[in-house]
JSON list of C-alpha atoms in Angstrom, two decimals:
[
{"chain": "A", "resi": 4, "resn": "MET", "atom": "CA", "xyz": [6.22, 9.63, -18.79]},
{"chain": "A", "resi": 5, "resn": "ALA", "atom": "CA", "xyz": [5.69, 8.89, -15.15]},
{"chain": "A", "resi": 6, "resn": "LYS", "atom": "CA", "xyz": [4.60, 12.06, -13.40]},
{"chain": "A", "resi": 7, "resn": "LEU", "atom": "CA", "xyz": [3.27, 11.61, -9.92]},
{"chain": "A", "resi": 8, "resn": "ASP", "atom": "CA", "xyz": [0.63, 13.88, -8.44]},
{"chain": "A", "resi": 9, "resn": "PHE", "atom": "CA", "xyz": [2.03, 15.05, -5.11]},
{"chain": "A", "resi": 10, "resn": "SER", "atom": "CA", "xyz": [-0.68, 17.67, -4.65]},
{"chain": "A", "resi": 11, "resn": "LYS", "atom": "CA", "xyz": [-3.29, 15.55, -2.89]},
{"chain": "A", "resi": 12, "resn": "LEU", "atom": "CA", "xyz": [-1.31, 14.89, 0.26]},
{"chain": "A", "resi": 13, "resn": "ASP", "atom": "CA", "xyz": [0.76, 18.00, 0.90]},
{"chain": "A", "resi": 14, "resn": "GLY", "atom": "CA", "xyz": [3.63, 16.87, -1.28]},
{"chain": "A", "resi": 15, "resn": "LEU", "atom": "CA", "xyz": [3.53, 13.16, -0.50]},
{"chain": "A", "resi": 16, "resn": "VAL", "atom": "CA", "xyz": [2.30, 9.95, -2.10]},
{"chain": "A", "resi": 17, "resn": "PRO", "atom": "CA", "xyz": [2.02, 6.56, -0.40]},
{"chain": "A", "resi": 18, "resn": "ALA", "atom": "CA", "xyz": [4.44, 3.89, -1.57]},
{"chain": "A", "resi": 19, "resn": "VAL", "atom": "CA", "xyz": [3.97, 0.16, -1.08]},
{"chain": "A", "resi": 20, "resn": "ALA", "atom": "CA", "xyz": [7.06, -2.07, -0.93]},
{"chain": "A", "resi": 21, "resn": "GLN", "atom": "CA", "xyz": [6.36, -5.64, -1.96]},
{"chain": "A", "resi": 22, "resn": "ASP", "atom": "CA", "xyz": [8.83, -8.53, -1.90]},
{"chain": "A", "resi": 23, "resn": "TRP", "atom": "CA", "xyz": [9.63, -9.16, -5.56]},
{"chain": "A", "resi": 24, "resn": "ARG", "atom": "CA", "xyz": [9.88, -12.92, -5.06]},
{"chain": "A", "resi": 25, "resn": "THR", "atom": "CA", "xyz": [7.09, -13.81, -2.66]},
{"chain": "A", "resi": 26, "resn": "GLY", "atom": "CA", "xyz": [4.67, -10.94, -3.26]},
{"chain": "A", "resi": 27, "resn": "GLU", "atom": "CA", "xyz": [4.51, -10.28, 0.49]},
{"chain": "A", "resi": 28, "resn": "VAL", "atom": "CA", "xyz": [3.67, -6.66, 1.28]},
{"chain": "A", "resi": 29, "resn": "LEU", "atom": "CA", "xyz": [6.58, -5.49, 3.42]},
{"chain": "A", "resi": 30, "resn": "MET", "atom": "CA", "xyz": [5.68, -1.93, 4.33]},
{"chain": "A", "resi": 31, "resn": "VAL", "atom": "CA", "xyz": [3.90, 1.25, 3.32]},
{"chain": "A", "resi": 32, "resn": "ALA", "atom": "CA", "xyz": [5.57, 4.64, 3.69]},
{"chain": "A", "resi": 33, "resn": "PHE", "atom": "CA", "xyz": [5.48, 7.99, 1.94]},
{"chain": "A", "resi": 34, "resn": "MET", "atom": "CA", "xyz": [7.57, 9.62, -0.77]},
{"chain": "A", "resi": 35, "resn": "ASN", "atom": "CA", "xyz": [8.00, 13.24, -1.64]},
{"chain": "A", "resi": 36, "resn": "GLU", "atom": "CA", "xyz": [9.26, 14.43, -5.00]},
{"chain": "A", "resi": 37, "resn": "GLN", "atom": "CA", "xyz": [12.91, 14.25, -3.93]},
{"chain": "A", "resi": 38, "resn": "SER", "atom": "CA", "xyz": [12.67, 10.70, -2.60]},
{"chain": "A", "resi": 39, "resn": "TRP", "atom": "CA", "xyz": [10.87, 9.59, -5.77]},
{"chain": "A", "resi": 40, "resn": "ALA", "atom": "CA", "xyz": [13.61, 11.15, -7.91]},
{"chain": "A", "resi": 41, "resn": "LEU", "atom": "CA", "xyz": [16.32, 9.48, -5.82]},
{"chain": "A", "resi": 42, "resn": "THR", "atom": "CA", "xyz": [14.54, 6.14, -5.98]},
{"chain": "A", "resi": 43, "resn": "LEU", "atom": "CA", "xyz": [14.43, 6.40, -9.77]},
{"chain": "A", "resi": 44, "resn": "SER", "atom": "CA", "xyz": [18.04, 7.51, -10.14]},
{"chain": "A", "resi": 45, "resn": "THR", "atom": "CA", "xyz": [19.67, 5.18, -7.59]},
{"chain": "A", "resi": 46, "resn": "GLY", "atom": "CA", "xyz": [17.50, 2.06, -7.75]},
{"chain": "A", "resi": 47, "resn": "ILE", "atom": "CA", "xyz": [17.33, 2.10, -3.95]},
{"chain": "A", "resi": 48, "resn": "MET", "atom": "CA", "xyz": [14.12, 2.95, -2.12]},
{"chain": "A", "resi": 49, "resn": "HIS", "atom": "CA", "xyz": [13.99, 6.42, -0.58]},
{"chain": "A", "resi": 50, "resn": "TYR", "atom": "CA", "xyz": [11.06, 7.68, 1.44]},
{"chain": "A", "resi": 51, "resn": "TRP", "atom": "CA", "xyz": [10.07, 10.75, 3.39]},
{"chain": "A", "resi": 52, "resn": "SER", "atom": "CA", "xyz": [9.98, 10.17, 7.12]},
{"chain": "A", "resi": 53, "resn": "ARG", "atom": "CA", "xyz": [6.92, 11.92, 8.51]},
{"chain": "A", "resi": 54, "resn": "SER", "atom": "CA", "xyz": [7.99, 11.37, 12.11]},
{"chain": "A", "resi": 55, "resn": "ARG", "atom": "CA", "xyz": [11.49, 12.76, 11.59]},
{"chain": "A", "resi": 56, "resn": "GLY", "atom": "CA", "xyz": [10.56, 15.26, 8.91]},
{"chain": "A", "resi": 57, "resn": "LYS", "atom": "CA", "xyz": [13.43, 14.28, 6.65]},
{"chain": "A", "resi": 58, "resn": "LEU", "atom": "CA", "xyz": [14.50, 12.30, 3.62]},
{"chain": "A", "resi": 59, "resn": "TRP", "atom": "CA", "xyz": [14.81, 8.64, 4.56]},
{"chain": "A", "resi": 60, "resn": "LYS", "atom": "CA", "xyz": [16.92, 6.14, 2.71]},
{"chain": "A", "resi": 61, "resn": "LYS", "atom": "CA", "xyz": [15.37, 2.94, 3.97]},
{"chain": "A", "resi": 62, "resn": "GLY", "atom": "CA", "xyz": [18.08, 0.90, 5.71]},
{"chain": "A", "resi": 63, "resn": "GLU", "atom": "CA", "xyz": [20.42, 3.82, 6.32]},
{"chain": "A", "resi": 64, "resn": "SER", "atom": "CA", "xyz": [20.81, 2.73, 9.97]},
{"chain": "A", "resi": 65, "resn": "SER", "atom": "CA", "xyz": [20.24, -1.01, 9.77]},
{"chain": "A", "resi": 66, "resn": "GLY", "atom": "CA", "xyz": [21.82, -1.69, 6.38]},
{"chain": "A", "resi": 67, "resn": "HIS", "atom": "CA", "xyz": [18.52, -3.26, 5.34]},
{"chain": "A", "resi": 68, "resn": "VAL", "atom": "CA", "xyz": [18.16, -1.32, 2.13]},
{"chain": "A", "resi": 69, "resn": "GLN", "atom": "CA", "xyz": [15.56, -2.11, -0.51]},
{"chain": "A", "resi": 70, "resn": "GLU", "atom": "CA", "xyz": [16.79, -2.66, -4.05]},
{"chain": "A", "resi": 71, "resn": "VAL", "atom": "CA", "xyz": [14.22, -1.76, -6.67]},
{"chain": "A", "resi": 72, "resn": "LYS", "atom": "CA", "xyz": [13.25, -4.58, -9.00]},
{"chain": "A", "resi": 73, "resn": "GLU", "atom": "CA", "xyz": [10.20, -2.93, -10.53]},
{"chain": "A", "resi": 74, "resn": "LEU", "atom": "CA", "xyz": [8.26, 0.30, -10.06]},
{"chain": "A", "resi": 75, "resn": "ARG", "atom": "CA", "xyz": [4.62, 0.79, -10.89]},
{"chain": "A", "resi": 76, "resn": "ILE", "atom": "CA", "xyz": [2.28, 3.74, -10.43]},
{"chain": "A", "resi": 77, "resn": "ASP", "atom": "CA", "xyz": [-1.46, 3.60, -10.09]},
{"chain": "A", "resi": 78, "resn": "CYS", "atom": "CA", "xyz": [-4.25, 4.82, -12.35]},
{"chain": "A", "resi": 79, "resn": "ASP", "atom": "CA", "xyz": [-4.50, 8.17, -10.54]},
{"chain": "A", "resi": 80, "resn": "ASP", "atom": "CA", "xyz": [-0.74, 8.82, -10.54]},
{"chain": "A", "resi": 81, "resn": "ASP", "atom": "CA", "xyz": [-0.85, 9.24, -6.77]},
{"chain": "A", "resi": 82, "resn": "CYS", "atom": "CA", "xyz": [0.59, 5.99, -5.44]},
{"chain": "A", "resi": 83, "resn": "VAL", "atom": "CA", "xyz": [3.72, 3.89, -6.01]},
{"chain": "A", "resi": 84, "resn": "LEU", "atom": "CA", "xyz": [4.06, 0.11, -5.93]},
{"chain": "A", "resi": 85, "resn": "ALA", "atom": "CA", "xyz": [7.67, -1.06, -5.69]},
{"chain": "A", "resi": 86, "resn": "LYS", "atom": "CA", "xyz": [8.79, -4.65, -6.04]},
{"chain": "A", "resi": 87, "resn": "VAL", "atom": "CA", "xyz": [11.98, -4.84, -4.04]},
{"chain": "A", "resi": 88, "resn": "ASN", "atom": "CA", "xyz": [14.75, -7.08, -2.91]},
{"chain": "A", "resi": 89, "resn": "GLN", "atom": "CA", "xyz": [14.82, -6.55, 0.85]},
{"chain": "A", "resi": 90, "resn": "VAL", "atom": "CA", "xyz": [18.41, -6.81, 2.01]},
{"chain": "A", "resi": 91, "resn": "GLY", "atom": "CA", "xyz": [18.59, -8.48, 5.43]},
{"chain": "A", "resi": 92, "resn": "ASP", "atom": "CA", "xyz": [15.20, -10.06, 4.77]},
{"chain": "A", "resi": 93, "resn": "ALA", "atom": "CA", "xyz": [13.42, -7.75, 7.23]},
{"chain": "A", "resi": 94, "resn": "ALA", "atom": "CA", "xyz": [11.68, -4.48, 6.43]},
{"chain": "A", "resi": 95, "resn": "CYS", "atom": "CA", "xyz": [10.23, -3.78, 9.87]},
{"chain": "A", "resi": 96, "resn": "HIS", "atom": "CA", "xyz": [12.16, -1.94, 12.57]},
{"chain": "A", "resi": 97, "resn": "ALA", "atom": "CA", "xyz": [10.62, -4.41, 15.03]},
{"chain": "A", "resi": 98, "resn": "GLY", "atom": "CA", "xyz": [12.62, -7.17, 13.34]},
{"chain": "A", "resi": 99, "resn": "TYR", "atom": "CA", "xyz": [9.84, -8.76, 11.33]},
{"chain": "A", "resi": 100, "resn": "ARG", "atom": "CA", "xyz": [10.05, -9.46, 7.62]},
{"chain": "A", "resi": 101, "resn": "SER", "atom": "CA", "xyz": [6.93, -7.37, 7.08]},
{"chain": "A", "resi": 102, "resn": "CYS", "atom": "CA", "xyz": [5.53, -4.45, 9.08]},
{"chain": "A", "resi": 103, "resn": "PHE", "atom": "CA", "xyz": [2.14, -6.15, 8.73]},
{"chain": "A", "resi": 104, "resn": "TYR", "atom": "CA", "xyz": [2.88, -8.91, 11.23]},
{"chain": "A", "resi": 105, "resn": "ARG", "atom": "CA", "xyz": [-0.41, -8.60, 13.09]},
{"chain": "A", "resi": 106, "resn": "ILE", "atom": "CA", "xyz": [-3.75, -9.98, 12.00]},
{"chain": "A", "resi": 107, "resn": "VAL", "atom": "CA", "xyz": [-6.98, -8.30, 13.09]},
{"chain": "A", "resi": 108, "resn": "GLU", "atom": "CA", "xyz": [-9.28, -11.04, 14.29]},
{"chain": "A", "resi": 109, "resn": "LYS", "atom": "CA", "xyz": [-12.96, -11.11, 15.18]},
{"chain": "A", "resi": 110, "resn": "GLY", "atom": "CA", "xyz": [-13.75, -8.46, 17.76]},
{"chain": "A", "resi": 111, "resn": "ALA", "atom": "CA", "xyz": [-10.68, -6.52, 16.56]},
{"chain": "A", "resi": 112, "resn": "ALA", "atom": "CA", "xyz": [-8.27, -8.59, 18.65]},
{"chain": "A", "resi": 113, "resn": "LEU", "atom": "CA", "xyz": [-4.70, -8.68, 17.35]},
{"chain": "A", "resi": 114, "resn": "ARG", "atom": "CA", "xyz": [-2.70, -11.85, 16.74]},
{"chain": "A", "resi": 115, "resn": "VAL", "atom": "CA", "xyz": [0.97, -11.84, 15.80]},
{"chain": "A", "resi": 116, "resn": "ASP", "atom": "CA", "xyz": [1.60, -13.78, 12.60]},
{"chain": "A", "resi": 117, "resn": "GLY", "atom": "CA", "xyz": [4.96, -12.97, 11.14]},
{"chain": "A", "resi": 118, "resn": "VAL", "atom": "CA", "xyz": [8.54, -14.09, 10.82]},
{"chain": "A", "resi": 119, "resn": "ARG", "atom": "CA", "xyz": [10.89, -12.31, 13.20]},
{"chain": "A", "resi": 120, "resn": "VAL", "atom": "CA", "xyz": [14.22, -12.13, 11.43]},
{"chain": "A", "resi": 121, "resn": "PHE", "atom": "CA", "xyz": [16.30, -10.12, 13.90]},
{"chain": "A", "resi": 122, "resn": "ASP", "atom": "CA", "xyz": [16.36, -8.71, 17.39]},
{"chain": "A", "resi": 123, "resn": "PRO", "atom": "CA", "xyz": [16.07, -4.91, 17.05]},
{"chain": "A", "resi": 124, "resn": "ALA", "atom": "CA", "xyz": [18.49, -4.33, 19.94]},
{"chain": "A", "resi": 125, "resn": "SER", "atom": "CA", "xyz": [21.27, -6.13, 18.10]},
{"chain": "A", "resi": 126, "resn": "VAL", "atom": "CA", "xyz": [20.79, -4.07, 14.95]},
{"chain": "A", "resi": 127, "resn": "TYR", "atom": "CA", "xyz": [20.05, -0.59, 16.24]},
{"chain": "A", "resi": 128, "resn": "GLY", "atom": "CA", "xyz": [21.97, -0.93, 19.53]},
{"chain": "A", "resi": 129, "resn": "GLU", "atom": "CA", "xyz": [20.60, -0.87, 23.02]},
{"chain": "A", "resi": 130, "resn": "LYS", "atom": "CA", "xyz": [20.18, 2.24, 25.06]},
{"chain": "A", "resi": 131, "resn": "THR", "atom": "CA", "xyz": [22.39, 2.16, 28.14]},
{"chain": "B", "resi": 16, "resn": "MET", "atom": "CA", "xyz": [-7.05, -4.66, 20.35]},
{"chain": "B", "resi": 17, "resn": "ALA", "atom": "CA", "xyz": [-6.64, -3.09, 16.93]},
{"chain": "B", "resi": 18, "resn": "LYS", "atom": "CA", "xyz": [-6.71, 0.66, 17.36]},
{"chain": "B", "resi": 19, "resn": "LEU", "atom": "CA", "xyz": [-5.63, 2.62, 14.34]},
{"chain": "B", "resi": 20, "resn": "ASP", "atom": "CA", "xyz": [-3.93, 5.99, 14.60]},
{"chain": "B", "resi": 21, "resn": "PHE", "atom": "CA", "xyz": [-5.91, 8.32, 12.36]},
{"chain": "B", "resi": 22, "resn": "SER", "atom": "CA", "xyz": [-4.14, 11.43, 13.66]},
{"chain": "B", "resi": 23, "resn": "LYS", "atom": "CA", "xyz": [-1.20, 11.50, 11.27]},
{"chain": "B", "resi": 24, "resn": "LEU", "atom": "CA", "xyz": [-3.17, 12.15, 8.11]},
{"chain": "B", "resi": 25, "resn": "ASP", "atom": "CA", "xyz": [-6.11, 14.32, 9.11]},
{"chain": "B", "resi": 26, "resn": "GLY", "atom": "CA", "xyz": [-8.32, 11.39, 10.04]},
{"chain": "B", "resi": 27, "resn": "LEU", "atom": "CA", "xyz": [-7.20, 8.96, 7.35]},
{"chain": "B", "resi": 28, "resn": "VAL", "atom": "CA", "xyz": [-4.94, 5.93, 7.02]},
{"chain": "B", "resi": 29, "resn": "PRO", "atom": "CA", "xyz": [-3.83, 4.31, 3.76]},
{"chain": "B", "resi": 30, "resn": "ALA", "atom": "CA", "xyz": [-5.24, 0.87, 3.03]},
{"chain": "B", "resi": 31, "resn": "VAL", "atom": "CA", "xyz": [-3.74, -1.64, 0.61]},
{"chain": "B", "resi": 32, "resn": "ALA", "atom": "CA", "xyz": [-6.02, -4.21, -1.02]},
{"chain": "B", "resi": 33, "resn": "GLN", "atom": "CA", "xyz": [-4.23, -7.37, -2.07]},
{"chain": "B", "resi": 34, "resn": "ASP", "atom": "CA", "xyz": [-5.71, -10.31, -3.95]},
{"chain": "B", "resi": 35, "resn": "TRP", "atom": "CA", "xyz": [-5.96, -13.06, -1.32]},
{"chain": "B", "resi": 36, "resn": "ARG", "atom": "CA", "xyz": [-5.14, -15.79, -3.82]},
{"chain": "B", "resi": 37, "resn": "THR", "atom": "CA", "xyz": [-2.43, -14.35, -6.05]},
{"chain": "B", "resi": 38, "resn": "GLY", "atom": "CA", "xyz": [-0.91, -11.70, -3.76]},
{"chain": "B", "resi": 39, "resn": "GLU", "atom": "CA", "xyz": [-1.29, -9.08, -6.49]},
{"chain": "B", "resi": 40, "resn": "VAL", "atom": "CA", "xyz": [-1.65, -5.57, -5.06]},
{"chain": "B", "resi": 41, "resn": "LEU", "atom": "CA", "xyz": [-4.94, -4.34, -6.47]},
{"chain": "B", "resi": 42, "resn": "MET", "atom": "CA", "xyz": [-5.22, -0.79, -5.17]},
{"chain": "B", "resi": 43, "resn": "VAL", "atom": "CA", "xyz": [-4.39, 1.67, -2.42]},
{"chain": "B", "resi": 44, "resn": "ALA", "atom": "CA", "xyz": [-7.00, 3.99, -1.00]},
{"chain": "B", "resi": 45, "resn": "PHE", "atom": "CA", "xyz": [-7.76, 5.69, 2.30]},
{"chain": "B", "resi": 46, "resn": "MET", "atom": "CA", "xyz": [-9.98, 4.84, 5.24]},
{"chain": "B", "resi": 47, "resn": "ASN", "atom": "CA", "xyz": [-11.37, 7.06, 7.93]},
{"chain": "B", "resi": 48, "resn": "GLU", "atom": "CA", "xyz": [-12.62, 5.75, 11.26]},
{"chain": "B", "resi": 49, "resn": "GLN", "atom": "CA", "xyz": [-16.12, 5.15, 9.94]},
{"chain": "B", "resi": 50, "resn": "SER", "atom": "CA", "xyz": [-14.97, 3.19, 6.90]},
{"chain": "B", "resi": 51, "resn": "TRP", "atom": "CA", "xyz": [-12.64, 1.10, 9.07]},
{"chain": "B", "resi": 52, "resn": "ALA", "atom": "CA", "xyz": [-15.50, 0.31, 11.46]},
{"chain": "B", "resi": 53, "resn": "LEU", "atom": "CA", "xyz": [-17.80, -0.63, 8.58]},
{"chain": "B", "resi": 54, "resn": "THR", "atom": "CA", "xyz": [-15.11, -2.80, 7.00]},
{"chain": "B", "resi": 55, "resn": "LEU", "atom": "CA", "xyz": [-14.73, -4.65, 10.30]},
{"chain": "B", "resi": 56, "resn": "SER", "atom": "CA", "xyz": [-18.45, -5.07, 10.90]},
{"chain": "B", "resi": 57, "resn": "THR", "atom": "CA", "xyz": [-19.55, -5.96, 7.36]},
{"chain": "B", "resi": 58, "resn": "GLY", "atom": "CA", "xyz": [-16.54, -7.84, 5.95]},
{"chain": "B", "resi": 59, "resn": "ILE", "atom": "CA", "xyz": [-16.75, -5.65, 2.84]},
{"chain": "B", "resi": 60, "resn": "MET", "atom": "CA", "xyz": [-14.10, -3.04, 2.09]},
{"chain": "B", "resi": 61, "resn": "HIS", "atom": "CA", "xyz": [-15.15, 0.54, 2.75]},
{"chain": "B", "resi": 62, "resn": "TYR", "atom": "CA", "xyz": [-12.92, 3.53, 2.03]},
{"chain": "B", "resi": 63, "resn": "TRP", "atom": "CA", "xyz": [-13.07, 7.28, 2.19]},
{"chain": "B", "resi": 64, "resn": "SER", "atom": "CA", "xyz": [-13.14, 8.92, -1.22]},
{"chain": "B", "resi": 65, "resn": "ARG", "atom": "CA", "xyz": [-10.90, 11.95, -1.11]},
{"chain": "B", "resi": 66, "resn": "SER", "atom": "CA", "xyz": [-12.08, 13.20, -4.51]},
{"chain": "B", "resi": 67, "resn": "ARG", "atom": "CA", "xyz": [-15.75, 12.95, -3.63]},
{"chain": "B", "resi": 68, "resn": "GLY", "atom": "CA", "xyz": [-15.36, 13.69, 0.07]},
{"chain": "B", "resi": 69, "resn": "LYS", "atom": "CA", "xyz": [-17.61, 10.84, 1.13]},
{"chain": "B", "resi": 70, "resn": "LEU", "atom": "CA", "xyz": [-17.76, 7.31, 2.45]},
{"chain": "B", "resi": 71, "resn": "TRP", "atom": "CA", "xyz": [-17.07, 4.88, -0.37]},
{"chain": "B", "resi": 72, "resn": "LYS", "atom": "CA", "xyz": [-18.17, 1.29, -0.41]},
{"chain": "B", "resi": 73, "resn": "LYS", "atom": "CA", "xyz": [-15.86, -0.06, -3.09]},
{"chain": "B", "resi": 74, "resn": "GLY", "atom": "CA", "xyz": [-17.99, -1.49, -5.89]},
{"chain": "B", "resi": 75, "resn": "GLU", "atom": "CA", "xyz": [-21.13, 0.44, -5.00]},
{"chain": "B", "resi": 76, "resn": "SER", "atom": "CA", "xyz": [-21.51, 1.50, -8.66]},
{"chain": "B", "resi": 77, "resn": "SER", "atom": "CA", "xyz": [-19.85, -1.36, -10.51]},
{"chain": "B", "resi": 78, "resn": "GLY", "atom": "CA", "xyz": [-20.84, -4.25, -8.22]},
{"chain": "B", "resi": 79, "resn": "HIS", "atom": "CA", "xyz": [-17.15, -5.07, -7.92]},
{"chain": "B", "resi": 80, "resn": "VAL", "atom": "CA", "xyz": [-17.08, -5.21, -4.14]},
{"chain": "B", "resi": 81, "resn": "GLN", "atom": "CA", "xyz": [-14.12, -6.52, -2.17]},
{"chain": "B", "resi": 82, "resn": "GLU", "atom": "CA", "xyz": [-14.82, -9.27, 0.35]},
{"chain": "B", "resi": 83, "resn": "VAL", "atom": "CA", "xyz": [-12.40, -9.24, 3.26]},
{"chain": "B", "resi": 84, "resn": "LYS", "atom": "CA", "xyz": [-10.45, -12.45, 3.72]},
{"chain": "B", "resi": 85, "resn": "GLU", "atom": "CA", "xyz": [-7.89, -11.10, 6.19]},
{"chain": "B", "resi": 86, "resn": "LEU", "atom": "CA", "xyz": [-7.05, -7.75, 7.74]},
{"chain": "B", "resi": 87, "resn": "ARG", "atom": "CA", "xyz": [-3.63, -6.74, 9.04]},
{"chain": "B", "resi": 88, "resn": "ILE", "atom": "CA", "xyz": [-2.32, -3.50, 10.51]},
{"chain": "B", "resi": 89, "resn": "ASP", "atom": "CA", "xyz": [1.25, -2.33, 10.48]},
{"chain": "B", "resi": 90, "resn": "CYS", "atom": "CA", "xyz": [3.74, -1.79, 13.28]},
{"chain": "B", "resi": 91, "resn": "ASP", "atom": "CA", "xyz": [2.82, 1.88, 13.67]},
{"chain": "B", "resi": 92, "resn": "ASP", "atom": "CA", "xyz": [-0.94, 1.29, 13.66]},
{"chain": "B", "resi": 93, "resn": "ASP", "atom": "CA", "xyz": [-1.30, 3.72, 10.79]},
{"chain": "B", "resi": 94, "resn": "CYS", "atom": "CA", "xyz": [-1.86, 1.49, 7.76]},
{"chain": "B", "resi": 95, "resn": "VAL", "atom": "CA", "xyz": [-4.15, -1.39, 6.79]},
{"chain": "B", "resi": 96, "resn": "LEU", "atom": "CA", "xyz": [-3.36, -4.38, 4.60]},
{"chain": "B", "resi": 97, "resn": "ALA", "atom": "CA", "xyz": [-6.46, -6.22, 3.43]},
{"chain": "B", "resi": 98, "resn": "LYS", "atom": "CA", "xyz": [-6.44, -9.53, 1.64]},
{"chain": "B", "resi": 99, "resn": "VAL", "atom": "CA", "xyz": [-9.60, -9.54, -0.42]},
{"chain": "B", "resi": 100, "resn": "ASN", "atom": "CA", "xyz": [-11.69, -11.47, -2.84]},
{"chain": "B", "resi": 101, "resn": "GLN", "atom": "CA", "xyz": [-12.23, -9.03, -5.67]},
{"chain": "B", "resi": 102, "resn": "VAL", "atom": "CA", "xyz": [-15.69, -9.63, -7.11]},
{"chain": "B", "resi": 103, "resn": "GLY", "atom": "CA", "xyz": [-15.69, -9.14, -10.89]},
{"chain": "B", "resi": 104, "resn": "ASP", "atom": "CA", "xyz": [-11.93, -9.69, -10.90]},
{"chain": "B", "resi": 105, "resn": "ALA", "atom": "CA", "xyz": [-11.13, -6.01, -11.49]},
{"chain": "B", "resi": 106, "resn": "ALA", "atom": "CA", "xyz": [-10.36, -3.39, -8.87]},
{"chain": "B", "resi": 107, "resn": "CYS", "atom": "CA", "xyz": [-9.52, -0.52, -11.20]},
{"chain": "B", "resi": 108, "resn": "HIS", "atom": "CA", "xyz": [-12.14, 1.82, -12.59]},
{"chain": "B", "resi": 109, "resn": "ALA", "atom": "CA", "xyz": [-10.17, 1.72, -15.86]},
{"chain": "B", "resi": 110, "resn": "GLY", "atom": "CA", "xyz": [-11.11, -1.95, -16.17]},
{"chain": "B", "resi": 111, "resn": "TYR", "atom": "CA", "xyz": [-7.82, -3.49, -15.12]},
{"chain": "B", "resi": 112, "resn": "ARG", "atom": "CA", "xyz": [-7.49, -6.13, -12.46]},
{"chain": "B", "resi": 113, "resn": "SER", "atom": "CA", "xyz": [-5.08, -3.89, -10.56]},
{"chain": "B", "resi": 114, "resn": "CYS", "atom": "CA", "xyz": [-4.78, -0.10, -10.49]},
{"chain": "B", "resi": 115, "resn": "PHE", "atom": "CA", "xyz": [-1.01, -0.61, -10.83]},
{"chain": "B", "resi": 116, "resn": "TYR", "atom": "CA", "xyz": [-1.14, -1.60, -14.48]},
{"chain": "B", "resi": 117, "resn": "ARG", "atom": "CA", "xyz": [1.72, 0.64, -15.58]},
{"chain": "B", "resi": 118, "resn": "ILE", "atom": "CA", "xyz": [5.41, -0.06, -15.11]},
{"chain": "B", "resi": 119, "resn": "VAL", "atom": "CA", "xyz": [7.89, 2.81, -14.79]},
{"chain": "B", "resi": 120, "resn": "GLU", "atom": "CA", "xyz": [10.77, 2.00, -17.08]},
{"chain": "B", "resi": 121, "resn": "LYS", "atom": "CA", "xyz": [14.22, 3.53, -17.52]},
{"chain": "B", "resi": 122, "resn": "GLY", "atom": "CA", "xyz": [13.95, 7.24, -18.13]},
{"chain": "B", "resi": 123, "resn": "ALA", "atom": "CA", "xyz": [10.55, 7.20, -16.35]},
{"chain": "B", "resi": 124, "resn": "ALA", "atom": "CA", "xyz": [8.69, 6.02, -19.46]},
{"chain": "B", "resi": 125, "resn": "LEU", "atom": "CA", "xyz": [5.44, 4.17, -18.75]},
{"chain": "B", "resi": 126, "resn": "ARG", "atom": "CA", "xyz": [4.54, 0.78, -20.16]},
{"chain": "B", "resi": 127, "resn": "VAL", "atom": "CA", "xyz": [1.13, -0.83, -19.72]},
{"chain": "B", "resi": 128, "resn": "ASP", "atom": "CA", "xyz": [1.39, -4.28, -18.19]},
{"chain": "B", "resi": 129, "resn": "GLY", "atom": "CA", "xyz": [-1.92, -5.43, -16.84]},
{"chain": "B", "resi": 130, "resn": "VAL", "atom": "CA", "xyz": [-4.96, -7.53, -17.51]},
{"chain": "B", "resi": 131, "resn": "ARG", "atom": "CA", "xyz": [-7.94, -5.54, -18.73]},
{"chain": "B", "resi": 132, "resn": "VAL", "atom": "CA", "xyz": [-11.00, -7.34, -17.49]},
{"chain": "B", "resi": 133, "resn": "PHE", "atom": "CA", "xyz": [-13.78, -5.03, -18.59]},
{"chain": "B", "resi": 134, "resn": "ASP", "atom": "CA", "xyz": [-14.56, -2.01, -20.70]},
{"chain": "B", "resi": 135, "resn": "PRO", "atom": "CA", "xyz": [-15.39, 0.86, -18.32]},
{"chain": "B", "resi": 136, "resn": "ALA", "atom": "CA", "xyz": [-18.11, 2.20, -20.62]},
{"chain": "B", "resi": 137, "resn": "SER", "atom": "CA", "xyz": [-20.05, -1.05, -20.34]},
{"chain": "B", "resi": 138, "resn": "VAL", "atom": "CA", "xyz": [-19.94, -1.03, -16.54]},
{"chain": "B", "resi": 139, "resn": "TYR", "atom": "CA", "xyz": [-20.35, 2.62, -15.65]},
{"chain": "B", "resi": 140, "resn": "GLY", "atom": "CA", "xyz": [-22.30, 3.62, -18.73]},
{"chain": "B", "resi": 141, "resn": "GLU", "atom": "CA", "xyz": [-21.35, 6.05, -21.42]},
{"chain": "B", "resi": 142, "resn": "LYS", "atom": "CA", "xyz": [-22.03, 9.73, -21.30]},
{"chain": "B", "resi": 143, "resn": "THR", "atom": "CA", "xyz": [-24.35, 10.76, -24.11]}
]
C-alpha cells in the first residue's frame, strides 16, 4: 500500500505534476496528508499552499484544475509524481504552460522559453 | 540572473532531474546553495543529502553521475528542473532507471512499473 513519509519535511512531501501527454514538467508544489488523501479520493490534484498556509485545490480560482491520470511515488516514499491532464493548458499563475519557463544560461543569466497560454489579468482579474 | 530563494525550506530547494531525451522524471532531491553553485560551475548534478547531512555529488559511489543538459527554475525561484544525461542509465539506488518505479493504483495499492537496469548489490557491494 502507498504510505507516504511526511515526517522529513514537517508534514509535507514535494509533488511533481507532469503533462501526461507530452511529459513536460508543469510545476512542483507540496502536499500534506490531507491533500494527498483528497488527490487520491477525488482524482483532482490538491496541494498545500505554503505561502497561504492552507489546503489548495489547484485551479480553484482559475478553473485550471489538474485531472490525475497516473500517480507514482518514489523509492523513499517521500515524493509524488503525478501525470495530469492540465485543464486550460496552463499550470503557471503567470500564464505559462509550465512554471519552468525560464532557462538558466551560462553565467546564470535567465532566458524565457515557454508558451504563454493566457494573460493572468484576464483570468484572475485586475486590481483597480 | 538566476537567484534561487533558499529561505522557504531551511536553505534547500527541491530539484527535479528529468531524462533529457525521453522526458522521464528520474528523481527528486534537494539542493542547498553550495550544491546549486557546484551544479552550475561543473555541469554535474550536486544535491544535499538530507539523510546523510552532507553535500552529495549524485553518482559519487555508483559512477552514475548526471550530466546537465539544461537547467530551468520555476516562477517562484524556489525549484530547479534539470534535464540530464543519466550515466549508467539508472538514477535510483534500487537499480531502476527512475526512482518513481511504483504506480499508485485504486485503493492505494502499489504496482511496480519500471525498468531495472542493475542489481544494487553488484554496484554498491554486498554487506558480508
